[in-house]
Amino acid sequence: MVENFTILIAMCKLRNIWLSVFLLGYTVTLFAEDGSRLWLRAETNVNAEVKANKKSPTIDIAIEELHTQWKGAPVQLNIVPAKKMPALGNDGYAITGNTLTGISISAPMEQGLLYGAYHLLRLQAAGNLSSAIDITESPSYAVRIINHWDHINGPVTRGYAGHSIWKWNELPDTISPRYKEYARANASIGINGISLVSVPPQMFNADFFKKLKAIADIFRPYHIKVYLGIGFSSPMAVGDLKTADPLNKDVRKWWRNKMNELYSFIPDFGGFVIKANSEGASGPQDFGRTHLDGANMIADAIAPHNGIIMWRAFVYHPTEVDRAKQAYQEFMPFDGQFRSNVIIQVKNGPIDFQPREPFSPLFGAMQKTPVMIEFQITQEYLGFSNHLAYLGTTYEECLKSDTYARGANSTVGKATDGTLFNYKLTAIAGIGNVGEDINWCGHHFAQANWYVFGRMAWNNKLTAEDVAREWLQQTFTNKEFVEPVLNIMLRSREAIVDYMMPLGLHHLFAWDHHYGPEPWCDVPGARHDWLPSYYHKADKIGLGFNRSVSGSNAVEQYFQPLRDEYNNIEQCDERYLLWFHHVSWIYKMKSGRTLWDELCYHYDQGVKEVRDFQKIWDAMEPYVDTERFAHIQSKLRIQAHDAVWWKDACLLYFQTFSQKPIPYDIERPIHNLDDLMKIKLDLLPHN
Ligand code: BDP
């Protein structure tokens, strides 16, 4: 921006037409769009009048943001007594006034002023400002956190945008400018917590705390607390103790001492995200104890410092019990017994971030222990950073699902944000998707998933559509571009469900990397619950997992009338049909087609959708910079190719069971099943 301005001045001064033409060309080059500015692309050379009734590093940021970007009348920032605005809580704010005569932002706490400033600037950048303003906001969840699955040495589990942005080997001496940019971007959408890394126990010491402190110091004025992932058996792993038994006196003391040490570096450290007794991770069960014992022990150690424990419910073992039922079975018996600084972190669905899952039955069921939703922002199961998948629709679908916990309209949103149950602690987490890539997320549109997570964490009633629109307006342009591209975004997730796993199918992914299709996958000696056949159960009769009363009876974990609805094949929402039922190939669907034909049409529809996205995108060329246009165009080509791969793989494989022809009006397969079965994608980025 600055360069551009300087060059224009230079052009005026020189009045040399040829040189100007040359410089104009140069200007365009300088403006090459690499996506690094995310949605924060407003001009920063405005000189707005902004005043505040208090001073603090956070208020200074709010002033600076407005001063450099706000184009309306003067803004006054006011900290007001909490008693005057009780509804706002800690993070809320009110914006009143008129863009032509003067605006005031009021909040009980400094962070409210920061969020209010970003709100005002968002309205301006999206072109949604009206002259009279009267806004009151407070967030749906107290803790709005991004979980990084980054490793301390750089790789990111399920990250598709390059290595980790955290450079632990350079910290605390070298501070990457990206730390501040990241804090700013997160604060602009209301995120107030980041769990940076899962610390290997041998590094859980003062050296590491110094590094972490350097980041915490950068985050603090943006009102973002740092959190960590930590291994349960850390006291043993560092060699101090022979056990990590949560009821052992020495173990408890070890944690208390560790917390004292950690908090001496970072007095406002947020707490821990803990994965215990899950997928091989250590946990209290290794010592004959329970999740309750484990969570409460660490909660006690951190309580004097006001820290919290986010204990993940992502647990399952290769037993006879349906994996979809296991988290509920393990956690429900402890409802009401966790310490008040423990919150149970539950993935949106009962299995694992599939393109579509019904909501986890723990939402609405655990009424005496706070439960938080964990969404996946990174696209582990939705085409990595190659496919355009806007996840706002996934989040909205989950948040608005009715649990019926307290009768109709007991949505997952209300069951987690404290509306239905008297939760003292409320939180929501998203598994982040940023890495070293210049555009942060790999795919330009993957930025929208980070953005919408933050916006819905702030307000869980927002619609995917409204958020996508405001993101497009800020990130691209406010022109004719918006509505057609919005249309792509809103259809994108359903298209992926269609070409990957329609009608409630799930986990048909290739072994380990979770990118391409491998419904036939069979790895000798592998856990059966890691193989697609465990989930699709294709046979000569039909397809799908019987979770009805006559099967695993997972339906029993849902409230009525949902339980009966899911249980009854005629009433079951067809989007979840094969999730809850093993359905005959010739079963008559609501459309009048057989299951087999319907399946074929869904796969075909997914492919057609992506082709349509390509056409819409290509027509957008006049409205988009060349760099992002070409990048997204090339990604859509990959996606179109992959959609056909998925369709052919799944249909040709399931056809070996159904023995039925693919309906004749559908595009014919272009692959041979044998060839597809030979594909091994070892080179894809994962772990
Ligand atoms: C699954 C990932 C695995 C993660 C796990 C988790 O495949 O790599 O470790 O989630 O949530 O989706 O911990």
PDB file of C-alpha atoms and ligand atoms in Angstrom, residues 149 157-158 275 278-279 312 314 323 347 352-353 374 376 380-381 431 512 514 687, ligand 1:
ATOM      1  CA  TRP A 149      -1.804 -29.854  15.928  1.00  0.00           C
ATOM      2  CA  THR A 157      -0.501 -33.166  11.825  1.00  0.00           C
ATOM      3  CA  ARG A 158      -3.258 -32.835   9.241  1.00  0.00           C
ATOM      4  CA  LYS A 275      -5.840 -36.014  24.667  1.00  0.00           C
ATOM      5  CA  SER A 278      -6.990 -41.961  22.796  1.00  0.00           C
ATOM      6  CA  GLU A 279      -5.247 -43.449  19.776  1.00  0.00           C
ATOM      7  CA  ARG A 312     -10.963 -34.330  24.889  1.00  0.00           C
ATOM      8  CA  PHE A 314     -12.123 -38.363  21.325  1.00  0.00           C
ATOM      9  CA  ARG A 323     -17.050 -46.670  17.807  1.00  0.00           C
ATOM     10  CA  LYS A 347     -15.846 -33.396  18.130  1.00  0.00           C
ATOM     11  CA  ASP A 352     -14.088 -38.074  13.296  1.00  0.00           C
ATOM     12  CA  PHE A 353     -14.770 -34.939  11.231  1.00  0.00           C
ATOM     13  CA  GLU A 374     -14.496 -29.143  18.581  1.00  0.00           C
ATOM     14  CA  GLN A 376     -12.088 -29.103  12.339  1.00  0.00           C
ATOM     15  CA  GLU A 380      -8.323 -33.472   6.814  1.00  0.00           C
ATOM     16  CA  TYR A 381     -11.291 -35.260   5.287  1.00  0.00           C
ATOM     17  CA  ILE A 431      -8.471 -27.323  14.728  1.00  0.00           C
ATOM     18  CA  ASP A 512      -3.744 -42.991   6.883  1.00  0.00           C
ATOM     19  CA  HIS A 514      -7.409 -39.473   4.323  1.00  0.00           C
ATOM     20  CA  ASN A 687       1.492 -35.838   9.688  1.00  0.00           C
TER      21      ASN A 687
HETATM   22  C1  BDP B   1      -7.986 -37.498  13.669  1.00  0.00           C
HETATM   23  C2  BDP B   1      -6.645 -37.414  13.015  1.00  0.00           C
HETATM   24  C3  BDP B   1      -5.537 -37.708  13.953  1.00  0.00           C
HETATM   25  C4  BDP B   1      -5.685 -36.834  15.178  1.00  0.00           C
HETATM   26  C5  BDP B   1      -7.013 -37.122  15.795  1.00  0.00           C
HETATM   27  C6  BDP B   1      -7.345 -36.294  17.016  1.00  0.00           C
HETATM   28  O1  BDP B   1      -6.636 -38.275  11.928  1.00  0.00           O
HETATM   29  O2  BDP B   1      -4.321 -37.466  13.311  1.00  0.00           O
HETATM   30  O3  BDP B   1      -4.664 -37.049  16.060  1.00  0.00           O
HETATM   31  O4  BDP B   1      -8.018 -36.834  14.879  1.00  0.00           O
HETATM   32  O5  BDP B   1      -8.399 -35.671  17.030  1.00  0.00           O
HETATM   33  O6  BDP B   1      -8.910 -36.866  12.852  1.00  0.00           O
HETATM   34  O7  BDP B   1      -6.590 -36.261  17.962  1.00  0.00           O
END
